[in-house]
Amino acid sequence: MRRESAVEYTRGALWVLPTVALGLALIAGSVLSSITIDPASSLATLVFQGTADDARSLLIAIASTMVTVIALVLGLTVVALQLASTQFSPRLLRNFLRDLVNQLTLSSFVATFAYSTAGLYTVGISAGERTTDYPRLAVSGALVLLFVSMIMLVFFVHHLAHSIQIDQVMEDVEKRTLHVVHESLAAGDDTARRPETPPAAIPLLATRSGYVQTFHLEGMVQVAAQHGASFAVVPMVGEHVIVRTPLAWAWSTTDTTSPLSAQAAQALQVGLDRGVRVGFERTAEQDVAFGVRQLADIASKALSPAINDPYTAVQAVDHLSVILAALATSPLGGQVLTDRDGTPRVHIPARDWAYFIDLGLGQVRRFGHTEPRVVLALLRVARDLGTLCRGTRMTSLREYVTVLLDDVRQDITQPADRDPLLERGSRLLAELA
């Protein structure tokens, strides 16, 4: 769990790769400074040909240029973060910080600056006195890094201009969320319900406040079986918990009228602390709802009176439809982990299909049901999802369409806008039935 937490933090930390690049640059400079190129060698024409003073002037110029470029890159990054926060959603900031191109660009600039600055200690000076000898290969390395940094700068501007486009932002969210659906979403059961907690059940408390980021409770099955216990987790992944409030309830499977022993309670508490990761922010590692929430936020902000951009909302609905289509054929709902004898030991709550429909499309319905184009997009998504859903999932879809048409009937007063929507919605309900 600690290793997983460290990896997740490292991916979103803007300082890690530049720090590594700084260390590698210093090591590379030290190695290249120890290599002497024979003037008679064929490689002699490829290294820097100027004097020691020329080399020092070059390194000083490169270092000063990199300081300016680093300030420019950080300034552009801050502008992009501010734009993403105000225009789209504040929950998208983490995606920009995790962008590998941004991290590599800043790393190349930091490495060039560190390499050039460190070279001033050896070029043209030996034992505190001026000298005409200097490591020509190392100075040539500074020139190579300079050209690499310039290429990275141009590529960074290109990448930044594309990364703040709303189409690219929503596509990135869609891809990340689909990856979670296909790779990290635990198989659940729509019909699974939280078990009734016996009166003698004891609480297993949260040791810190924050958001539940991941569950890894497979190892808790054996622990619970050893002590003849079962427990039910209270929050779902992505939900907020408060320190010293129940993170789970545990009880004895052999005698539900008596509380568990102190030894069993301690073992379950330790295992739960190791299997549930709580952090200060939501992450997309196992949280499909986080990606759905990001797209729903973009649509809602586009429909706000301050922005009034229904087309962006329609685009967000289109991206949401791809995620919901993947969820429509996935096993959703809570998990029940059993031991070898088939006895339920661990109950993990999770979101069902009705929850995702309301999370992804409910907020858009509430804010956009007076705009015919948005309503048409919602009806189109419901029609497409209807070809994938069965049973209770189809029922949830019909209920959503019914509520949407009720909103249209009540709040769109112009018959020319309202009647075609109601007619199309009625046909859709007949198809879904």
mmCIF file of N, CA and C in Angstrom, residues 82 132 206 241 294 321:
data_model
loop_
_atom_site.group_PDB
_atom_site.id
_atom_site.type_symbol
_atom_site.label_atom_id
_atom_site.label_comp_id
_atom_site.label_asym_id
_atom_site.label_seq_id
_atom_site.Cartn_x
_atom_site.Cartn_y
_atom_site.Cartn_z
ATOM 1 N N GLN A 82 -4.797 27.511 -14.577
ATOM 2 C CA GLN A 82 -5.847 28.460 -14.226
ATOM 3 C C GLN A 82 -7.003 28.375 -15.219
ATOM 4 N N THR A 132 44.335 27.196 -19.902
ATOM 5 C CA THR A 132 43.808 27.111 -21.271
ATOM 6 C C THR A 132 43.218 25.741 -21.587
ATOM 7 N N ALA A 206 -11.668 4.777 11.172
ATOM 8 C CA ALA A 206 -10.700 5.367 10.243
ATOM 9 C C ALA A 206 -9.598 6.052 11.040
ATOM 10 N N VAL A 241 -14.098 10.172 4.276
ATOM 11 C CA VAL A 241 -14.249 9.627 5.626
ATOM 12 C C VAL A 241 -13.601 10.591 6.615
ATOM 13 N N GLN A 294 -15.897 14.385 -13.622
ATOM 14 C CA GLN A 294 -15.165 15.419 -14.351
ATOM 15 C C GLN A 294 -15.908 15.839 -15.615
ATOM 16 N N SER A 321 -21.294 9.124 -22.895
ATOM 17 C CA SER A 321 -21.986 7.963 -23.450
ATOM 18 C C SER A 321 -21.023 6.805 -23.685
#
